[in-house]
Tab-separated table of C-alpha atoms and ligand atoms in Angstrom:
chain	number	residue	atom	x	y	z
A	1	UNK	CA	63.708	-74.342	-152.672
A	2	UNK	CA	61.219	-74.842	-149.855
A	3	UNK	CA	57.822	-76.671	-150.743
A	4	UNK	CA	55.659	-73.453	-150.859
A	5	UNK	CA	58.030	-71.668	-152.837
A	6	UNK	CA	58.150	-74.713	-155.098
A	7	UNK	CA	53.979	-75.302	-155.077
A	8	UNK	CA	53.709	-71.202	-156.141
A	9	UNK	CA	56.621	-71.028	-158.593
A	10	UNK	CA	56.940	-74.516	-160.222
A	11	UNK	CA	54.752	-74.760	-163.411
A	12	UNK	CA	54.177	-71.009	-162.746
A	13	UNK	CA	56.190	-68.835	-164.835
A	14	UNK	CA	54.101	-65.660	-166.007
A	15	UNK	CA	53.100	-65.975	-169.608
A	16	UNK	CA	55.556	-65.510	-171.975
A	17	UNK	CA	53.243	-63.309	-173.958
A	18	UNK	CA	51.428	-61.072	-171.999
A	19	UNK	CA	53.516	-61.041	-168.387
A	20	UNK	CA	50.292	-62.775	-166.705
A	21	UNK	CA	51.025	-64.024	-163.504
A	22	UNK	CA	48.642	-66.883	-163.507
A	23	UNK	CA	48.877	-69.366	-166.159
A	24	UNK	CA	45.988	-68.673	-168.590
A	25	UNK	CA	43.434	-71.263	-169.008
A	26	UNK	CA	44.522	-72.483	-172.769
A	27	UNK	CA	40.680	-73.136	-173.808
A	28	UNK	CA	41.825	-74.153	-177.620
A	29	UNK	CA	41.475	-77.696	-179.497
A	30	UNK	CA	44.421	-77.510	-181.457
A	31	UNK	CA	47.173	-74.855	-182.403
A	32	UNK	CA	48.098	-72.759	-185.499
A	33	UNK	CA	51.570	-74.364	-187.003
A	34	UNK	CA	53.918	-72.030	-188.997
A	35	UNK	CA	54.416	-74.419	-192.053
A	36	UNK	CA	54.979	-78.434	-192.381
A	37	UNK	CA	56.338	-79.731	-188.971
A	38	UNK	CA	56.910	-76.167	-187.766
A	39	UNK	CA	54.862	-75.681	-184.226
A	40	UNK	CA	55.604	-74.284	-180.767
A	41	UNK	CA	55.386	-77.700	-179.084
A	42	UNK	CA	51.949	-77.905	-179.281
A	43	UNK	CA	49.826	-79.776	-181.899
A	44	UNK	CA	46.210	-81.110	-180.609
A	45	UNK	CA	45.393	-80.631	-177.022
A	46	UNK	CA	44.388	-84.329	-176.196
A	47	UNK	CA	48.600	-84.236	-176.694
A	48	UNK	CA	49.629	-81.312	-175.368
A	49	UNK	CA	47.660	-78.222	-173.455
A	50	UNK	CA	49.921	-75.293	-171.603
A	51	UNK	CA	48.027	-75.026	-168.443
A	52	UNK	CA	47.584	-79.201	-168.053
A	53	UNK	CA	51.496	-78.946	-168.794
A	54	UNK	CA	52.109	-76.367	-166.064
A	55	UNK	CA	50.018	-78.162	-163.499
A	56	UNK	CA	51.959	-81.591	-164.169
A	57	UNK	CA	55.271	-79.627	-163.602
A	58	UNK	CA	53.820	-78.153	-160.482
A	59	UNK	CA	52.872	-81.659	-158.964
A	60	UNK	CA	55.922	-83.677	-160.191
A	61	UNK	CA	57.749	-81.026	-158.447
A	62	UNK	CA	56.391	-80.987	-155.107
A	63	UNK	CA	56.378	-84.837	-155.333
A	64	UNK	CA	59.600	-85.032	-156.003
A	65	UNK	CA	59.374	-86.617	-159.639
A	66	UNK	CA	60.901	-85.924	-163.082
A	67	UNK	CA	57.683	-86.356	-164.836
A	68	UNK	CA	53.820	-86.019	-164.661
A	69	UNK	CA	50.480	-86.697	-166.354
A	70	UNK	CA	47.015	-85.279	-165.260
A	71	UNK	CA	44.082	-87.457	-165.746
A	72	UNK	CA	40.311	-86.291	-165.393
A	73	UNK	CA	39.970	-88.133	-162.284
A	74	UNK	CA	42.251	-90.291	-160.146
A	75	UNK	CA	40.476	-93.061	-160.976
A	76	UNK	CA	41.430	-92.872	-164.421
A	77	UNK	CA	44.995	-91.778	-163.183
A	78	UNK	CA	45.418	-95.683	-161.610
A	79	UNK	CA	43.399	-97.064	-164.822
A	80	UNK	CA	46.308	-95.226	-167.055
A	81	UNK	CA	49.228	-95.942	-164.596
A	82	UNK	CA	47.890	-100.174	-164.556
A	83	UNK	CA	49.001	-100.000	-167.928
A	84	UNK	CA	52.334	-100.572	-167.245
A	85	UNK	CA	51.780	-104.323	-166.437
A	86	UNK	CA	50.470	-106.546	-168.928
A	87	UNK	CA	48.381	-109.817	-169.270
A	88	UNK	CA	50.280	-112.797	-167.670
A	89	UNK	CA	51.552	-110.114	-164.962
A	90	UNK	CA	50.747	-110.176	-161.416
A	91	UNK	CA	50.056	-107.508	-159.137
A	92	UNK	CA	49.970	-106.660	-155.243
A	93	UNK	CA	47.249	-104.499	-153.545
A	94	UNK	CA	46.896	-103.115	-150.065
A	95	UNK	CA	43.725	-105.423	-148.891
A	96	UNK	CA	41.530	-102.056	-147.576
A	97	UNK	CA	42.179	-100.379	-151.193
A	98	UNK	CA	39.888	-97.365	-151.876
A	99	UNK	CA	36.899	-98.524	-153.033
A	100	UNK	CA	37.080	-97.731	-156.976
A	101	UNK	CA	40.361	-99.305	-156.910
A	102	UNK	CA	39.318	-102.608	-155.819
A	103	UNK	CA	36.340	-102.219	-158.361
A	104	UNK	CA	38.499	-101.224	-161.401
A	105	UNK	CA	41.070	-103.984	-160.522
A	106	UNK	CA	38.769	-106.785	-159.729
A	107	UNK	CA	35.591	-106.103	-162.516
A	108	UNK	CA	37.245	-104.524	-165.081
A	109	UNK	CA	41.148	-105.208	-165.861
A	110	UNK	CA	41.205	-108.934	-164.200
A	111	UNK	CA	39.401	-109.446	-167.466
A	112	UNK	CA	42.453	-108.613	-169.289
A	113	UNK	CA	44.947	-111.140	-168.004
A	114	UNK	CA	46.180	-109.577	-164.725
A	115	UNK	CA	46.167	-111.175	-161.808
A	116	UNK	CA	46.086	-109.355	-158.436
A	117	UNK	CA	46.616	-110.199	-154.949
A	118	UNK	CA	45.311	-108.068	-152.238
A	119	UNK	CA	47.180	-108.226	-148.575
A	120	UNK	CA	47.403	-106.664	-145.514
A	121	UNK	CA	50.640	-104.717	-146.750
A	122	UNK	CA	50.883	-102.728	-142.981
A	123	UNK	CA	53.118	-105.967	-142.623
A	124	UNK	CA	56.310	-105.875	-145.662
A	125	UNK	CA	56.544	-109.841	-144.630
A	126	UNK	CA	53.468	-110.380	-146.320
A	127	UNK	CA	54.272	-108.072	-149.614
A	128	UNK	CA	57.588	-110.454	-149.917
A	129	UNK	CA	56.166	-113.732	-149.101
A	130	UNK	CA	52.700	-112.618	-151.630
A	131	UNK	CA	55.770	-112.356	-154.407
A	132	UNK	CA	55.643	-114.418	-157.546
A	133	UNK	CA	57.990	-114.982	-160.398
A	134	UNK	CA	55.454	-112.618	-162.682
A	135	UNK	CA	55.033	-109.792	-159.957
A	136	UNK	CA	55.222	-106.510	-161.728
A	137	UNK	CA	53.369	-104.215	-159.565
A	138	UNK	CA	52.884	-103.330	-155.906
A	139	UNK	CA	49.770	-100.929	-155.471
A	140	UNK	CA	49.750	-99.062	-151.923
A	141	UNK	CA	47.639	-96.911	-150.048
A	142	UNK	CA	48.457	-95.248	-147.050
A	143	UNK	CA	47.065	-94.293	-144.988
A	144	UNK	CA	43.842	-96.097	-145.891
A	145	UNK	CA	40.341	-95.143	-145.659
A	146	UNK	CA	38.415	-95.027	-143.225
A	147	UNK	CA	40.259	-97.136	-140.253
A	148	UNK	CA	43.844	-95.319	-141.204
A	149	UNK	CA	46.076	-98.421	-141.813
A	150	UNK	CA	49.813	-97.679	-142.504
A	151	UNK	CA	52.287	-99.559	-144.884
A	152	UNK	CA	55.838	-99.161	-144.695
A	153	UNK	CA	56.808	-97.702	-147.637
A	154	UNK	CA	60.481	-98.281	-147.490
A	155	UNK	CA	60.602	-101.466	-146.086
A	156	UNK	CA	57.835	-102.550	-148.965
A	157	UNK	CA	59.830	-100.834	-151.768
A	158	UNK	CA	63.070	-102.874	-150.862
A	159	UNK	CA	61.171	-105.971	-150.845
A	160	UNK	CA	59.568	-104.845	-154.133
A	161	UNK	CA	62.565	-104.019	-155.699
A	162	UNK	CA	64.513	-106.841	-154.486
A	163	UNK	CA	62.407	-108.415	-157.238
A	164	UNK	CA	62.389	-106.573	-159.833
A	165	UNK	CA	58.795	-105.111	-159.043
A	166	UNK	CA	57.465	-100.940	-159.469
A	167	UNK	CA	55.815	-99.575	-156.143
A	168	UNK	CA	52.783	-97.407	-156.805
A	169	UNK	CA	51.229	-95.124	-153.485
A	170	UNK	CA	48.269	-93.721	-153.757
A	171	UNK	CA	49.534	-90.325	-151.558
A	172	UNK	CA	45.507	-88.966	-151.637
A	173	UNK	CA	45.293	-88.501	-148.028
A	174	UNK	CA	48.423	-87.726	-147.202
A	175	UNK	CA	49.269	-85.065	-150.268
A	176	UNK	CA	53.012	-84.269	-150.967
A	177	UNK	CA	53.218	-82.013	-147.978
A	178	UNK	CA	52.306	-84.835	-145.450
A	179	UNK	CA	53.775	-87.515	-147.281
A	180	UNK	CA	56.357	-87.824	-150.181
A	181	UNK	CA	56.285	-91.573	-151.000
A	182	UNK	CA	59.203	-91.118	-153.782
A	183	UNK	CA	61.788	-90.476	-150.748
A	184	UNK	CA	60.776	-93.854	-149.198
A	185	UNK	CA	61.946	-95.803	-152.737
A	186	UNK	CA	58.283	-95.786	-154.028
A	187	UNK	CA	58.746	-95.240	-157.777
A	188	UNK	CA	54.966	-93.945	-158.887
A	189	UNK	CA	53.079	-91.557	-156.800
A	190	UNK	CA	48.858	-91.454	-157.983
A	191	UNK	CA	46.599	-89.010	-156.355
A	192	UNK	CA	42.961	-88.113	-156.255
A	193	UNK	CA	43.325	-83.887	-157.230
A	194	UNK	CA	39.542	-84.152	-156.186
A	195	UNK	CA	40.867	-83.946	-152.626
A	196	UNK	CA	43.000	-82.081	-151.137
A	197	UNK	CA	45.354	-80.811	-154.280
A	198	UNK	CA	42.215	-78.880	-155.827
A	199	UNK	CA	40.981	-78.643	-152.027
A	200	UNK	CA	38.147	-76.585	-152.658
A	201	UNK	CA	35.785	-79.818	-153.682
A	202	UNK	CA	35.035	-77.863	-156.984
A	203	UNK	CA	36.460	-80.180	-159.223
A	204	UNK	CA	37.158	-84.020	-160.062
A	205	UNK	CA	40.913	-84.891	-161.717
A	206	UNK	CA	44.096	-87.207	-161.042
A	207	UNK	CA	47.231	-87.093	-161.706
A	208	UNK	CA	50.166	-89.958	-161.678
A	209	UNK	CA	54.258	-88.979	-161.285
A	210	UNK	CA	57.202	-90.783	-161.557
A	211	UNK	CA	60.958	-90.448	-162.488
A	212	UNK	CA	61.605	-93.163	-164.462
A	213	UNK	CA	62.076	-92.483	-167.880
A	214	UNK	CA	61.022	-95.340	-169.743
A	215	UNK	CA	57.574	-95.893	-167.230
A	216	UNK	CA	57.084	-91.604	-167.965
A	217	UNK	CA	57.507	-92.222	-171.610
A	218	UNK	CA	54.570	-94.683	-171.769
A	219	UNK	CA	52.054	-93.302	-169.421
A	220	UNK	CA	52.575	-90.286	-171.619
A	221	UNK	CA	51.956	-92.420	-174.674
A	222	UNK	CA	48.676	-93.586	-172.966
A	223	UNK	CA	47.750	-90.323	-172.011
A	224	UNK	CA	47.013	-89.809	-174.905
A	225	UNK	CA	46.353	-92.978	-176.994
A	226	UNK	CA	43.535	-93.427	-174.544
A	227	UNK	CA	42.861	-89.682	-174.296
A	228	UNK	CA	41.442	-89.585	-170.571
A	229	UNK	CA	43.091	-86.217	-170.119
A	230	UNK	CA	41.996	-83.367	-167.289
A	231	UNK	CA	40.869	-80.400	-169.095
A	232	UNK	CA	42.223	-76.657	-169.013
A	233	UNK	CA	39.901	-75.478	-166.827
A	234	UNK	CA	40.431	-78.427	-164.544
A	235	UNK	CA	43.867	-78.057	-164.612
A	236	UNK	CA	43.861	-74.318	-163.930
A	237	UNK	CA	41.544	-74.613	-160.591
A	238	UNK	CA	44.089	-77.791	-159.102
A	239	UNK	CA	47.435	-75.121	-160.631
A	240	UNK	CA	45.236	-72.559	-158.140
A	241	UNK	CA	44.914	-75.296	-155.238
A	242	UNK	CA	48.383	-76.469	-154.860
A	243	UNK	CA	49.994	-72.747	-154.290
A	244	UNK	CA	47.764	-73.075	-150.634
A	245	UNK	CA	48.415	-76.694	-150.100
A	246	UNK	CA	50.394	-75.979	-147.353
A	247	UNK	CA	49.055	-74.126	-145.233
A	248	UNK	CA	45.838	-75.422	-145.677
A	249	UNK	CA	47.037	-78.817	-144.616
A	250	UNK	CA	49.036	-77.329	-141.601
A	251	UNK	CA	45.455	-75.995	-140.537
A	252	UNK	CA	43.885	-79.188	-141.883
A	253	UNK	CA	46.452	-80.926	-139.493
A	254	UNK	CA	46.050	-78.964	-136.460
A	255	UNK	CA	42.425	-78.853	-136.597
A	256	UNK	CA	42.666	-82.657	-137.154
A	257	UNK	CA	44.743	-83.493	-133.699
A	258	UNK	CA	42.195	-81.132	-131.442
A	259	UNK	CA	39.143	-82.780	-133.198
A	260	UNK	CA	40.598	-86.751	-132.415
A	261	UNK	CA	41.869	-85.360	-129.251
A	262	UNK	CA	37.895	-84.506	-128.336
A	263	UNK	CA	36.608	-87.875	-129.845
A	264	UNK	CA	39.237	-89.607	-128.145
A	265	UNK	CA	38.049	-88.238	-124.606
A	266	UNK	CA	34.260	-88.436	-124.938
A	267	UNK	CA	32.702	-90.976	-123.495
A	268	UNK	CA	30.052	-91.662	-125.983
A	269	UNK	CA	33.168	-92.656	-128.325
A	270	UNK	CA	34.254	-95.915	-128.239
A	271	UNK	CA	37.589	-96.225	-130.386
A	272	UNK	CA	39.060	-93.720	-132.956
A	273	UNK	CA	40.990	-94.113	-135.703
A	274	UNK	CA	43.503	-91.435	-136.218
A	275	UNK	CA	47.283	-91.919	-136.681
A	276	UNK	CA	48.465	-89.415	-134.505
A	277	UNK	CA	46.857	-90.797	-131.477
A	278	UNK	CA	49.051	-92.750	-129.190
A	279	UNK	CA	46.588	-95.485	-129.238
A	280	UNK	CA	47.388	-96.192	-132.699
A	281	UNK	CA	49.092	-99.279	-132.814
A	282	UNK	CA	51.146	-98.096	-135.954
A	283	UNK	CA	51.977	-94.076	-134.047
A	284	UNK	CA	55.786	-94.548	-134.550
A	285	UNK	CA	55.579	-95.345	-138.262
A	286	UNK	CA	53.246	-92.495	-139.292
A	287	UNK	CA	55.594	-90.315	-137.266
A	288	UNK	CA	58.664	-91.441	-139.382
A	289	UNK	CA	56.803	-91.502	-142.610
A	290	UNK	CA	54.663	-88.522	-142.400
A	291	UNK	CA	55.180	-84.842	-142.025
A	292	UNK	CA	51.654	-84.713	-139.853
A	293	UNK	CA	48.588	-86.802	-139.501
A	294	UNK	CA	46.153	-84.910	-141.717
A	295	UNK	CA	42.240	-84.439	-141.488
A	296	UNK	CA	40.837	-87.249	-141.460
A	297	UNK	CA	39.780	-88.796	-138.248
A	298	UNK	CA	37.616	-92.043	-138.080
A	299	UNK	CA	35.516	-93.064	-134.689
A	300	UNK	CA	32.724	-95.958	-133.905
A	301	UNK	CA	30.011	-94.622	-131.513
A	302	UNK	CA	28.699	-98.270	-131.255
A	303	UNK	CA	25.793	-98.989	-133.358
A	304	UNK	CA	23.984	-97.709	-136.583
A	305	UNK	CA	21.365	-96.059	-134.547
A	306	UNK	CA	23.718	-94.205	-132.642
A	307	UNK	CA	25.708	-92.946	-135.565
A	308	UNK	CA	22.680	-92.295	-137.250
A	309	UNK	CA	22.052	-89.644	-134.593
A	310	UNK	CA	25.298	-88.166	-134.909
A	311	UNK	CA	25.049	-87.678	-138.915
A	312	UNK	CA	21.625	-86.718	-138.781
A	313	UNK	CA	21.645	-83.868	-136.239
A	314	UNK	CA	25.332	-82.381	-137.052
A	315	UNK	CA	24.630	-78.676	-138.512
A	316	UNK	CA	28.134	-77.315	-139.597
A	317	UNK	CA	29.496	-80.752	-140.835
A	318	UNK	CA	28.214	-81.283	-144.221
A	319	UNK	CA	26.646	-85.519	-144.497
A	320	UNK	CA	28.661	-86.272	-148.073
A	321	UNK	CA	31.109	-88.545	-149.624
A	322	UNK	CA	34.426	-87.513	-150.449
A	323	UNK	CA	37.079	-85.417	-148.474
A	324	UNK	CA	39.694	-83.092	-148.261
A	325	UNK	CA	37.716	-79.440	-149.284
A	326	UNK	CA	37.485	-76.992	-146.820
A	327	UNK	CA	34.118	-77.723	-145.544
A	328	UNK	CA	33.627	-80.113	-143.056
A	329	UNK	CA	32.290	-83.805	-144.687
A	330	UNK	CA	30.731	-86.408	-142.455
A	331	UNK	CA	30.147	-89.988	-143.977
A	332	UNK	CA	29.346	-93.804	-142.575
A	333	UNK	CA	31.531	-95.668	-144.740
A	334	UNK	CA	29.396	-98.942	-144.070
A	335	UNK	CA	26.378	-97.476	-146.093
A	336	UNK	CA	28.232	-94.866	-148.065
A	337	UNK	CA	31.569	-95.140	-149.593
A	338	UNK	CA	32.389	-98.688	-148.844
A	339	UNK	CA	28.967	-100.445	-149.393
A	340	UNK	CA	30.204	-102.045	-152.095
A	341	UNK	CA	32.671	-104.175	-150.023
A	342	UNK	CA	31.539	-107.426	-148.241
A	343	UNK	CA	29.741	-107.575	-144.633
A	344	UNK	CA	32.292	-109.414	-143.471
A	345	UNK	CA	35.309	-107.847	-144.863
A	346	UNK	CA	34.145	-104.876	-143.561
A	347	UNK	CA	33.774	-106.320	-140.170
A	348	UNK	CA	37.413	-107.668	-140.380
A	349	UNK	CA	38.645	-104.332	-141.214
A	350	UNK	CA	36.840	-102.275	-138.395
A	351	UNK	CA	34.033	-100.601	-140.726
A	352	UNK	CA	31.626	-101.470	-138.380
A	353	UNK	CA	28.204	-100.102	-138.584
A	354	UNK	CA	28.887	-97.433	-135.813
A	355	UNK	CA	31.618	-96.316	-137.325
A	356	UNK	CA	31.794	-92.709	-138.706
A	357	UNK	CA	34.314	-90.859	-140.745
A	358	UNK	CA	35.179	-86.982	-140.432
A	359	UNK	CA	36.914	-85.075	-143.056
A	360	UNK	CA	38.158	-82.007	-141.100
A	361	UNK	CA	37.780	-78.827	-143.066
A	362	UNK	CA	39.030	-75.217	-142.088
A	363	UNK	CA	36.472	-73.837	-140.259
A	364	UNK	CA	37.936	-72.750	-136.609
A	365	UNK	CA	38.486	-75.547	-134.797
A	366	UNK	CA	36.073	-74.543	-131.749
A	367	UNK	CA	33.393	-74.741	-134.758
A	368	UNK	CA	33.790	-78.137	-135.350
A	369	UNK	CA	34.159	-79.685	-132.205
A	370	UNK	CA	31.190	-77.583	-131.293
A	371	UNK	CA	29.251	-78.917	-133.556
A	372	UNK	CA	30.331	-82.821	-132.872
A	373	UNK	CA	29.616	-82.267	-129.277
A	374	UNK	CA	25.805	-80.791	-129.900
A	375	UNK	CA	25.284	-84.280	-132.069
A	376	UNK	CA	27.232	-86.684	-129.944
A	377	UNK	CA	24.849	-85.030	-127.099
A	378	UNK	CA	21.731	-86.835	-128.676
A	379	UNK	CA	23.197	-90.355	-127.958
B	401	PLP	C1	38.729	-90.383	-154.238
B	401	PLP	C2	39.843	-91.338	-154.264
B	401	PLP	C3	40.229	-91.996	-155.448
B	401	PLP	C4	39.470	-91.824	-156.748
B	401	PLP	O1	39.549	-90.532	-157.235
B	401	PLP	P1	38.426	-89.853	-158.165
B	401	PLP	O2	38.979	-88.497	-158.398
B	401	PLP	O3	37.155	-89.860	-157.372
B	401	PLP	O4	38.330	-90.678	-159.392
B	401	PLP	C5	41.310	-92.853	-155.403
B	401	PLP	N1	41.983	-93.060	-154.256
B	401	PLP	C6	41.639	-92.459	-153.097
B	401	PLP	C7	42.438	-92.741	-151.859
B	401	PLP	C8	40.562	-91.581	-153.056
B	401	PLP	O5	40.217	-91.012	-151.899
């Protein structure tokens, strides 16, 4: 089965009940049993709820995993999917992590007992030689955000594995379409469904998938001793998302290449970041690794001022956090989304104070670049 027959179908079987096509939204607490120990499956819906169940078939499916658990949001998807390692375990993280990560791993669970490294893992030499005798974990993101670094995934899973460690990827920019980390040897795929799953920017949720039986088996067991489940509704608008994830990321993807092929032409642009451009120095990997570069293009006009100008007089492209909707989003990840992170570590990493980050929506193309051009004009 091809992926959109897979994204429509999987999780998607009309209800048993009354022949509805779409999977009802199950908007119940708990469920009427037919004597002692006699139910349907379903119990209490922290436990068990039909339309969270359908939507973590749909998404294990076009991942490529056995198993999946939704979360209500993806932050609480990597909080549920860190408790697989323990106190006295060590784990490594890819050293531009999305913000929340770093904040969840470094203020909140390093409290607990685990240890984590973060490294530049675009390099698998510095995964292996990062390794310790109580490594448990490797946490990746790629590609990250905003400056669009790339990690290997295969050659970091055989390192990984080579030592007995699990490989998380946080696939959030990617999606499954662009990107299925599971094929590379990663063994636990976390997303954001605020982003492009759900792609309508309606709705906050996570979800974390995974084939292994024993890993499944717990994370379900946290799911719901910890209870920090996505709810019916939720569930039900990021079932309705995925059945269009691929051809909105095929336009998200096209319009993406014409809008860094503008910014990489106009001279008020300095440097872009964008995998598919040939000036990335990591091209050749993202071309093995990913179906297509997706929407997210990254470019420093210079100085604060200057970008200033461009957020300030754009009129189609919407100034706001977050990404992968089908509006247009423009941010400055130095003030916005990665303020948080140290002056210089930001310098380091190319989130210069000039730099600007585009989430490209699916408007027509011409729209967009239009729009870019007017503000870049005012430089
Ligand atoms: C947004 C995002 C998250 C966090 O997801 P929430 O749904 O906001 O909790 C994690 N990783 C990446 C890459 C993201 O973009």
């Amino acid at each position: 089965m091809g992926f959109s027959t897979k994204a429509i179908h999987e999780g998607n079987e009309p209800d048993p009940t009354t022949g509805a096509v779409t999977v009802p939204i199950y908007q119940t607490s708990t469920y009427a049993q037919e004597g002692l120990g006699k139910h349907k499956g379903f119990e209490y819906a922290r436990t068990q709820n039909p339309t969270r169940l359908a939507l973590e078939r749909n998404i294990a499916a076009l991942e490529g995993a056995k198993f999946g658990y939704a979360f209500a949001s993806g932050m609480a998807a990597i909080d549920a999917t860190l408790r697989l390692v323990h106190a006295g375990d060590h784990v490594i993280v890819s050293d531009n992590t999305y913000g929340g990560t770093f904040r969840l791993f470094t203020r909140i669970l390093s409290n607990y007992g685990i240890e984590f490294s973060f490294v530049d893992t675009s390099d698998a030499g510095n995964v292996e030689a990062a390794i310790k005798e109580n490594t448990r974990m490797v946490f990746l993101e790629t590609p990250t955000n905003p400056v669009m670094i790339i990690s290997d995934l295969q050659a970091v899973s055989d390192v990984a594995h080579a030592r007995g460690a699990r490989v998380v990827c946080d696939n959030t920019f990617m999606s499954p379409y662009l990107q299925r980390p599971m094929e590379f040897g990663v063994d636990i795929v976390v997303h954001s469904t605020t982003k492009y799953l759900n792609g309508h920017s309606d709705g906050v949720g996570g979800v974390a998938v995974l084939s292994d039986e024993k890993d499944a088996e717990w994370l379900a067991f946290v799911q719901n001793s910890a209870g920090a489940i996505l709810s019916p509704f939720d569930s039900w608008l990021v079932l309705r998302g995925t059945k269009t994830l691929a051809v909105r990321m095929e336009q998200h993807d096209k319009s993406g290449r014409a809008v860094a092929a503008f910014l990489e032409e106009h001279p008020k642009v300095e440097k872009i970041y964008y995998p598919g451009s040939l000036s990335h120095r990591q091209h050749d990997l993202a071309k093995r690794q990913q179906k297509g570069f997706g929407g997210m293009v990254a470019f420093d006009v210079g100085t604060l001022e200057r970008a200033r100008i461009v957020l300030e007089t754009v009129r189609l492209c919407t100034l706001a956090e977050s990404l992968g909707g089908v509006e247009t989003l423009i941010s400055h990840p130095a003030t916005m989304t990665h303020a948080s992170v140290l002056a210089e570590t930001r310098q380091r990493i190319g989130i210069t104070d000039g730099l600007v980050r585009v989430s490209v929506g699916l408007e027509d193309t011409e729209d967009i670049i239009a729009d870019l051009d007017q503000a870049l004009d005012g430089i």
